[in-house]
PDB file of C-alpha atoms in Angstrom:
ATOM      1  CA  SER A   1     -14.061 -49.085 -51.856  1.00 75.00           C
ATOM      2  CA  GLN A   2     -16.313 -46.187 -52.674  1.00 78.00           C
ATOM      3  CA  GLU A   3     -14.783 -42.844 -53.558  1.00 89.00           C
ATOM      4  CA  LEU A   4     -16.262 -39.400 -53.923  1.00 93.00           C
ATOM      5  CA  GLU A   5     -14.740 -36.977 -56.366  1.00 95.00           C
ATOM      6  CA  GLN A   6     -15.505 -33.291 -56.143  1.00 96.00           C
ATOM      7  CA  SER A   7     -15.057 -30.697 -58.839  1.00 96.00           C
ATOM      8  CA  PRO A   8     -13.746 -28.163 -59.081  1.00 97.00           C
ATOM      9  CA  GLN A   9     -11.069 -28.465 -56.427  1.00 95.00           C
ATOM     10  CA  SER A  10     -11.186 -24.714 -55.857  1.00 96.00           C
ATOM     11  CA  LEU A  11     -13.222 -21.831 -57.130  1.00 96.00           C
ATOM     12  CA  ILE A  12     -12.965 -18.052 -56.997  1.00 97.00           C
ATOM     13  CA  VAL A  13     -16.088 -16.116 -57.889  1.00 97.00           C
ATOM     14  CA  GLN A  14     -17.110 -12.507 -57.759  1.00 97.00           C
ATOM     15  CA  GLU A  15     -19.742 -11.548 -55.224  1.00 97.00           C
ATOM     16  CA  GLY A  16     -23.192 -11.854 -56.750  1.00 97.00           C
ATOM     17  CA  LYS A  17     -22.266 -14.588 -59.217  1.00 97.00           C
ATOM     18  CA  ASN A  18     -23.777 -18.055 -59.294  1.00 98.00           C
ATOM     19  CA  LEU A  19     -21.709 -21.208 -58.991  1.00 98.00           C
ATOM     20  CA  THR A  20     -22.025 -24.987 -59.012  1.00 98.00           C
ATOM     21  CA  ILE A  21     -19.990 -27.660 -57.235  1.00 98.00           C
ATOM     22  CA  ASN A  22     -20.242 -31.297 -58.275  1.00 97.00           C
ATOM     23  CA  CYS A  23     -19.767 -34.527 -56.389  1.00 96.00           C
ATOM     24  CA  THR A  24     -19.506 -37.841 -58.239  1.00 95.00           C
ATOM     25  CA  SER A  25     -19.515 -41.234 -56.580  1.00 93.00           C
ATOM     26  CA  SER A  26     -17.703 -44.323 -57.860  1.00 91.00           C
ATOM     27  CA  LYS A  27     -20.572 -46.493 -56.573  1.00 86.00           C
ATOM     28  CA  THR A  28     -24.311 -46.284 -56.039  1.00 83.00           C
ATOM     29  CA  LEU A  29     -25.371 -43.477 -53.760  1.00 80.00           C
ATOM     30  CA  TYR A  30     -27.723 -44.318 -50.939  1.00 75.00           C
ATOM     31  CA  GLY A  31     -27.565 -40.983 -49.200  1.00 80.00           C
ATOM     32  CA  LEU A  32     -25.661 -37.828 -50.011  1.00 89.00           C
ATOM     33  CA  TYR A  33     -24.778 -35.080 -47.577  1.00 92.00           C
ATOM     34  CA  TRP A  34     -23.332 -31.637 -48.046  1.00 94.00           C
ATOM     35  CA  TYR A  35     -21.249 -29.964 -45.373  1.00 94.00           C
ATOM     36  CA  LYS A  36     -19.441 -26.653 -45.151  1.00 95.00           C
ATOM     37  CA  GLN A  37     -16.156 -26.232 -43.325  1.00 93.00           C
ATOM     38  CA  LYS A  38     -14.357 -23.028 -42.511  1.00 90.00           C
ATOM     39  CA  TYR A  39     -10.598 -23.353 -42.355  1.00 83.00           C
ATOM     40  CA  GLY A  40      -9.499 -24.933 -39.080  1.00 81.00           C
ATOM     41  CA  GLU A  41     -13.029 -25.660 -37.902  1.00 86.00           C
ATOM     42  CA  GLY A  42     -15.519 -28.491 -37.822  1.00 88.00           C
ATOM     43  CA  LEU A  43     -18.105 -29.403 -40.426  1.00 90.00           C
ATOM     44  CA  ILE A  44     -21.473 -27.689 -40.562  1.00 91.00           C
ATOM     45  CA  PHE A  45     -24.326 -29.780 -41.901  1.00 89.00           C
ATOM     46  CA  LEU A  46     -26.047 -28.173 -44.887  1.00 92.00           C
ATOM     47  CA  MET A  47     -28.322 -30.728 -46.517  1.00 89.00           C
ATOM     48  CA  MET A  48     -29.118 -34.400 -46.871  1.00 89.00           C
ATOM     49  CA  LEU A  49     -30.463 -35.968 -50.083  1.00 90.00           C
ATOM     50  CA  GLN A  50     -31.771 -39.490 -50.117  1.00 83.00           C
ATOM     51  CA  LYS A  51     -33.903 -40.040 -53.192  1.00 78.00           C
ATOM     52  CA  GLY A  52     -33.026 -39.828 -56.845  1.00 79.00           C
ATOM     53  CA  GLY A  53     -34.165 -36.540 -58.279  1.00 84.00           C
ATOM     54  CA  GLU A  54     -34.467 -35.001 -54.847  1.00 89.00           C
ATOM     55  CA  GLU A  55     -33.738 -31.309 -54.635  1.00 92.00           C
ATOM     56  CA  LYS A  56     -33.438 -29.244 -51.474  1.00 92.00           C
ATOM     57  CA  SER A  57     -32.868 -25.570 -50.881  1.00 93.00           C
ATOM     58  CA  HIS A  58     -31.747 -23.541 -47.932  1.00 87.00           C
ATOM     59  CA  GLU A  59     -31.493 -19.807 -48.371  1.00 88.00           C
ATOM     60  CA  LYS A  60     -29.445 -19.386 -51.554  1.00 94.00           C
ATOM     61  CA  ILE A  61     -28.038 -22.909 -51.661  1.00 96.00           C
ATOM     62  CA  THR A  62     -29.711 -25.685 -53.673  1.00 97.00           C
ATOM     63  CA  ALA A  63     -28.570 -29.292 -53.849  1.00 96.00           C
ATOM     64  CA  LYS A  64     -29.757 -31.991 -56.239  1.00 94.00           C
ATOM     65  CA  LEU A  65     -29.210 -35.721 -56.397  1.00 92.00           C
ATOM     66  CA  ASP A  66     -29.000 -37.609 -59.676  1.00 90.00           C
ATOM     67  CA  GLU A  67     -28.973 -41.267 -58.689  1.00 83.00           C
ATOM     68  CA  LYS A  68     -28.487 -42.565 -62.212  1.00 85.00           C
ATOM     69  CA  LYS A  69     -25.387 -40.477 -62.704  1.00 84.00           C
ATOM     70  CA  GLN A  70     -24.292 -41.184 -59.135  1.00 91.00           C
ATOM     71  CA  GLN A  71     -23.834 -37.477 -58.802  1.00 93.00           C
ATOM     72  CA  SER A  72     -24.931 -34.517 -56.736  1.00 95.00           C
ATOM     73  CA  SER A  73     -24.582 -30.834 -57.411  1.00 96.00           C
ATOM     74  CA  LEU A  74     -24.587 -27.879 -55.050  1.00 97.00           C
ATOM     75  CA  HIS A  75     -25.628 -24.571 -56.543  1.00 98.00           C
ATOM     76  CA  ILE A  76     -25.193 -21.184 -54.885  1.00 97.00           C
ATOM     77  CA  THR A  77     -27.140 -18.266 -56.250  1.00 97.00           C
ATOM     78  CA  ALA A  78     -25.869 -14.695 -55.921  1.00 97.00           C
ATOM     79  CA  SER A  79     -22.818 -15.653 -53.889  1.00 97.00           C
ATOM     80  CA  GLN A  80     -21.776 -13.603 -50.861  1.00 96.00           C
ATOM     81  CA  PRO A  81     -18.532 -13.461 -48.872  1.00 95.00           C
ATOM     82  CA  SER A  82     -20.276 -15.474 -46.143  1.00 95.00           C
ATOM     83  CA  HIS A  83     -20.465 -18.397 -48.571  1.00 96.00           C
ATOM     84  CA  ALA A  84     -16.695 -18.709 -48.641  1.00 96.00           C
ATOM     85  CA  GLY A  85     -15.315 -21.930 -47.206  1.00 96.00           C
ATOM     86  CA  ILE A  86     -14.737 -25.565 -48.046  1.00 96.00           C
ATOM     87  CA  TYR A  87     -17.707 -27.566 -49.250  1.00 97.00           C
ATOM     88  CA  LEU A  88     -17.565 -31.299 -48.669  1.00 96.00           C
ATOM     89  CA  CYS A  89     -19.880 -33.954 -49.951  1.00 95.00           C
ATOM     90  CA  GLY A  90     -20.332 -37.103 -47.898  1.00 92.00           C
ATOM     91  CA  ALA A  91     -22.038 -40.417 -48.575  1.00 89.00           C
ATOM     92  CA  ASP A  92     -22.926 -43.468 -46.557  1.00 80.00           C
ATOM     93  CA  ASN A  93     -20.235 -46.065 -46.926  1.00 74.00           C
ATOM     94  CA  GLN A  94     -21.216 -49.481 -48.243  1.00 70.00           C
ATOM     95  CA  ALA A  95     -21.170 -51.043 -44.815  1.00 71.00           C
ATOM     96  CA  GLY A  96     -23.589 -48.373 -43.669  1.00 70.00           C
ATOM     97  CA  THR A  97     -21.373 -47.584 -40.748  1.00 70.00           C
ATOM     98  CA  ALA A  98     -20.338 -44.012 -41.421  1.00 75.00           C
ATOM     99  CA  LEU A  99     -19.821 -41.275 -43.907  1.00 82.00           C
ATOM    100  CA  ILE A 100     -17.024 -41.099 -46.419  1.00 87.00           C
ATOM    101  CA  PHE A 101     -16.097 -37.731 -47.823  1.00 92.00           C
ATOM    102  CA  GLY A 102     -14.796 -36.066 -50.941  1.00 93.00           C
ATOM    103  CA  LYS A 103     -11.679 -33.914 -50.655  1.00 92.00           C
ATOM    104  CA  GLY A 104     -13.702 -30.735 -50.708  1.00 94.00           C
ATOM    105  CA  THR A 105     -14.086 -27.688 -52.904  1.00 96.00           C
ATOM    106  CA  THR A 106     -12.586 -24.456 -51.617  1.00 96.00           C
ATOM    107  CA  LEU A 107     -14.762 -21.477 -52.467  1.00 97.00           C
ATOM    108  CA  SER A 108     -13.524 -17.899 -52.315  1.00 97.00           C
ATOM    109  CA  VAL A 109     -15.869 -14.991 -52.956  1.00 97.00           C
ATOM    110  CA  SER A 110     -14.319 -11.678 -53.898  1.00 94.00           C
ATOM    111  CA  SER A 111     -16.191  -8.462 -53.222  1.00 87.00           C
TER     112      SER A 111
ATOM    113  CA  ASP B   1     -25.824 -23.824 -28.255  1.00 65.00           C
ATOM    114  CA  ALA B   2     -23.043 -26.172 -29.280  1.00 68.00           C
ATOM    115  CA  MET B   3     -24.262 -29.765 -29.418  1.00 89.00           C
ATOM    116  CA  VAL B   4     -20.968 -31.545 -30.048  1.00 93.00           C
ATOM    117  CA  ILE B   5     -18.104 -30.053 -28.086  1.00 95.00           C
ATOM    118  CA  GLN B   6     -14.484 -30.919 -28.555  1.00 95.00           C
ATOM    119  CA  ASN B   7     -11.677 -30.049 -26.195  1.00 95.00           C
ATOM    120  CA  PRO B   8      -9.172 -28.681 -26.559  1.00 95.00           C
ATOM    121  CA  ARG B   9      -9.534 -26.746 -29.831  1.00 93.00           C
ATOM    122  CA  TYR B  10      -5.771 -26.729 -30.281  1.00 95.00           C
ATOM    123  CA  GLN B  11      -3.214 -29.135 -28.883  1.00 96.00           C
ATOM    124  CA  VAL B  12       0.526 -29.274 -29.341  1.00 97.00           C
ATOM    125  CA  THR B  13       2.259 -32.411 -28.144  1.00 96.00           C
ATOM    126  CA  GLN B  14       5.760 -33.788 -28.327  1.00 97.00           C
ATOM    127  CA  PHE B  15       6.697 -36.711 -30.496  1.00 97.00           C
ATOM    128  CA  GLY B  16       5.950 -39.887 -28.557  1.00 97.00           C
ATOM    129  CA  LYS B  17       4.091 -38.195 -25.700  1.00 97.00           C
ATOM    130  CA  PRO B  18       0.601 -39.646 -25.158  1.00 97.00           C
ATOM    131  CA  VAL B  19      -2.271 -37.275 -25.785  1.00 97.00           C
ATOM    132  CA  THR B  20      -6.025 -37.466 -25.205  1.00 98.00           C
ATOM    133  CA  LEU B  21      -8.686 -35.542 -27.084  1.00 98.00           C
ATOM    134  CA  SER B  22     -12.192 -35.312 -25.738  1.00 98.00           C
ATOM    135  CA  CYS B  23     -15.649 -35.014 -27.216  1.00 97.00           C
ATOM    136  CA  SER B  24     -18.975 -34.502 -25.505  1.00 97.00           C
ATOM    137  CA  GLN B  25     -22.494 -34.307 -26.911  1.00 96.00           C
ATOM    138  CA  THR B  26     -25.822 -33.022 -25.660  1.00 94.00           C
ATOM    139  CA  LEU B  27     -27.882 -34.724 -28.382  1.00 91.00           C
ATOM    140  CA  ASN B  28     -28.144 -38.103 -26.660  1.00 91.00           C
ATOM    141  CA  HIS B  29     -27.133 -39.767 -29.906  1.00 92.00           C
ATOM    142  CA  ASN B  30     -26.263 -43.442 -29.898  1.00 92.00           C
ATOM    143  CA  VAL B  31     -23.382 -43.191 -32.323  1.00 93.00           C
ATOM    144  CA  MET B  32     -20.133 -41.283 -31.920  1.00 94.00           C
ATOM    145  CA  TYR B  33     -17.385 -41.125 -34.520  1.00 94.00           C
ATOM    146  CA  TRP B  34     -13.786 -39.993 -34.678  1.00 96.00           C
ATOM    147  CA  TYR B  35     -12.396 -38.736 -37.961  1.00 95.00           C
ATOM    148  CA  GLN B  36      -8.875 -37.640 -38.855  1.00 96.00           C
ATOM    149  CA  GLN B  37      -8.494 -34.868 -41.421  1.00 94.00           C
ATOM    150  CA  LYS B  38      -5.067 -33.990 -42.741  1.00 94.00           C
ATOM    151  CA  SER B  39      -4.396 -30.772 -44.578  1.00 89.00           C
ATOM    152  CA  SER B  40      -6.356 -30.510 -47.857  1.00 84.00           C
ATOM    153  CA  GLN B  41      -7.655 -34.053 -47.495  1.00 89.00           C
ATOM    154  CA  ALA B  42     -11.033 -35.606 -46.874  1.00 90.00           C
ATOM    155  CA  PRO B  43     -11.933 -36.570 -43.306  1.00 92.00           C
ATOM    156  CA  LYS B  44     -11.043 -40.212 -42.734  1.00 92.00           C
ATOM    157  CA  LEU B  45     -13.007 -42.373 -40.314  1.00 91.00           C
ATOM    158  CA  LEU B  46     -10.885 -43.864 -37.539  1.00 95.00           C
ATOM    159  CA  PHE B  47     -13.581 -45.655 -35.524  1.00 92.00           C
ATOM    160  CA  HIS B  48     -17.078 -45.332 -34.178  1.00 92.00           C
ATOM    161  CA  TYR B  49     -19.137 -46.419 -31.200  1.00 93.00           C
ATOM    162  CA  TYR B  50     -22.697 -47.609 -31.375  1.00 91.00           C
ATOM    163  CA  ASP B  51     -23.615 -47.253 -27.726  1.00 92.00           C
ATOM    164  CA  LYS B  52     -20.777 -49.178 -26.072  1.00 92.00           C
ATOM    165  CA  ASP B  53     -19.947 -51.302 -29.113  1.00 92.00           C
ATOM    166  CA  PHE B  54     -16.612 -50.234 -30.520  1.00 92.00           C
ATOM    167  CA  ASN B  55     -15.996 -50.512 -34.271  1.00 90.00           C
ATOM    168  CA  ASN B  56     -12.488 -49.989 -35.557  1.00 90.00           C
ATOM    169  CA  GLU B  57     -11.741 -49.252 -39.203  1.00 88.00           C
ATOM    170  CA  ALA B  58      -9.373 -51.850 -40.668  1.00 85.00           C
ATOM    171  CA  ASP B  59      -6.667 -49.330 -41.520  1.00 89.00           C
ATOM    172  CA  THR B  60      -6.711 -47.372 -38.258  1.00 94.00           C
ATOM    173  CA  PRO B  61      -3.266 -47.663 -36.654  1.00 94.00           C
ATOM    174  CA  ASP B  62      -3.020 -49.442 -33.286  1.00 94.00           C
ATOM    175  CA  ASN B  63      -1.557 -46.233 -31.925  1.00 95.00           C
ATOM    176  CA  PHE B  64      -5.080 -44.806 -31.887  1.00 97.00           C
ATOM    177  CA  GLN B  65      -7.461 -45.944 -29.175  1.00 96.00           C
ATOM    178  CA  SER B  66     -10.828 -44.744 -27.991  1.00 96.00           C
ATOM    179  CA  ARG B  67     -12.963 -44.828 -24.877  1.00 96.00           C
ATOM    180  CA  ARG B  68     -16.626 -44.083 -24.356  1.00 97.00           C
ATOM    181  CA  PRO B  69     -17.381 -44.123 -20.633  1.00 96.00           C
ATOM    182  CA  ASN B  70     -20.990 -42.996 -21.118  1.00 95.00           C
ATOM    183  CA  THR B  71     -23.397 -41.789 -23.819  1.00 94.00           C
ATOM    184  CA  SER B  72     -22.233 -38.210 -23.622  1.00 96.00           C
ATOM    185  CA  PHE B  73     -18.462 -38.549 -23.738  1.00 97.00           C
ATOM    186  CA  CYS B  74     -15.939 -40.101 -26.059  1.00 97.00           C
ATOM    187  CA  PHE B  75     -12.150 -39.864 -25.941  1.00 97.00           C
ATOM    188  CA  LEU B  76      -9.455 -40.355 -28.532  1.00 98.00           C
ATOM    189  CA  ASP B  77      -6.124 -41.535 -27.128  1.00 97.00           C
ATOM    190  CA  ILE B  78      -2.983 -41.408 -29.204  1.00 97.00           C
ATOM    191  CA  ARG B  79      -0.446 -43.530 -27.383  1.00 97.00           C
ATOM    192  CA  SER B  80       2.748 -42.460 -29.112  1.00 96.00           C
ATOM    193  CA  PRO B  81       2.066 -39.606 -31.529  1.00 97.00           C
ATOM    194  CA  GLY B  82       4.243 -39.330 -34.577  1.00 97.00           C
ATOM    195  CA  LEU B  83       4.818 -36.300 -36.781  1.00 96.00           C
ATOM    196  CA  GLY B  84       2.424 -37.825 -39.308  1.00 96.00           C
ATOM    197  CA  ASP B  85      -0.409 -37.662 -36.786  1.00 97.00           C
ATOM    198  CA  THR B  86      -0.520 -33.880 -37.074  1.00 97.00           C
ATOM    199  CA  ALA B  87      -4.074 -33.277 -38.253  1.00 96.00           C
ATOM    200  CA  MET B  88      -7.514 -32.011 -37.395  1.00 96.00           C
ATOM    201  CA  TYR B  89      -9.465 -34.564 -35.363  1.00 97.00           C
ATOM    202  CA  LEU B  90     -13.210 -34.379 -35.760  1.00 95.00           C
ATOM    203  CA  CYS B  91     -15.797 -35.912 -33.499  1.00 95.00           C
ATOM    204  CA  ALA B  92     -19.305 -36.496 -34.809  1.00 93.00           C
ATOM    205  CA  THR B  93     -22.544 -38.012 -33.575  1.00 93.00           C
ATOM    206  CA  SER B  94     -25.635 -39.437 -35.173  1.00 90.00           C
ATOM    207  CA  ARG B  95     -28.812 -40.990 -33.909  1.00 86.00           C
ATOM    208  CA  VAL B  96     -28.371 -44.125 -35.979  1.00 80.00           C
ATOM    209  CA  VAL B  97     -25.338 -45.571 -37.716  1.00 74.00           C
ATOM    210  CA  GLY B  98     -24.613 -44.170 -41.129  1.00 65.00           C
ATOM    211  CA  GLN B  99     -27.033 -41.268 -41.072  1.00 69.00           C
ATOM    212  CA  GLY B 100     -26.056 -37.653 -41.421  1.00 74.00           C
ATOM    213  CA  ALA B 101     -23.830 -36.705 -38.575  1.00 84.00           C
ATOM    214  CA  PHE B 102     -23.364 -33.590 -36.474  1.00 88.00           C
ATOM    215  CA  PHE B 103     -19.763 -32.532 -36.098  1.00 91.00           C
ATOM    216  CA  GLY B 104     -17.859 -30.737 -33.397  1.00 92.00           C
ATOM    217  CA  GLN B 105     -15.488 -27.850 -34.052  1.00 92.00           C
ATOM    218  CA  GLY B 106     -12.529 -30.190 -34.181  1.00 94.00           C
ATOM    219  CA  THR B 107      -9.232 -30.365 -32.338  1.00 96.00           C
ATOM    220  CA  ARG B 108      -6.191 -29.278 -34.303  1.00 95.00           C
ATOM    221  CA  LEU B 109      -3.326 -31.469 -33.110  1.00 97.00           C
ATOM    222  CA  THR B 110       0.272 -30.600 -33.871  1.00 97.00           C
ATOM    223  CA  VAL B 111       3.019 -33.094 -33.064  1.00 97.00           C
ATOM    224  CA  VAL B 112       6.460 -31.526 -32.714  1.00 97.00           C
TER     225      VAL B 112
END
């Protein structure tokens, strides 16, 4: 079965610093999604990437998809305390029935 | 406005006492999903509905059941909760199967 591995598992950065979170799939990626979750809450949709080489940005968050490497990266520029939370990558499962998820990367931003 | 609403947000239930979690959506999406997320783990799909067609994941315990009386509502029934069922339960919807889903706020269930 397909697995998604995220790195790092957790990250503490100083406010204003840039950071990158990676998501690597054990199988071919047909669609990659990034979500943010605050502790004890639901998932908030951030971005969806579907084509190799695709790059999307929303405010200070940029996500890229490298199909050949079966990998996606999420980059945050000039981090702020509001960026703190758990970032999860999700991908369509092979059956095409739902999303599977990585375990998440916990981001803390110190001011 | 919230588009996927889960009730209650927090639920404490006794070991073995049946419990029902509810989810409603205003998006008119065909697909509704239930995920279980244990502490520090990835959300795990339990089952999903495409309209009224129910699709169970192979490893979902029989203890977990679901009902979808209409497009807007979906329920998760846990017939005899065990301590290991303590988790966050997430409901999600999507227009078509497998596409990016919208999630509710989740119900944090504690079995004591």
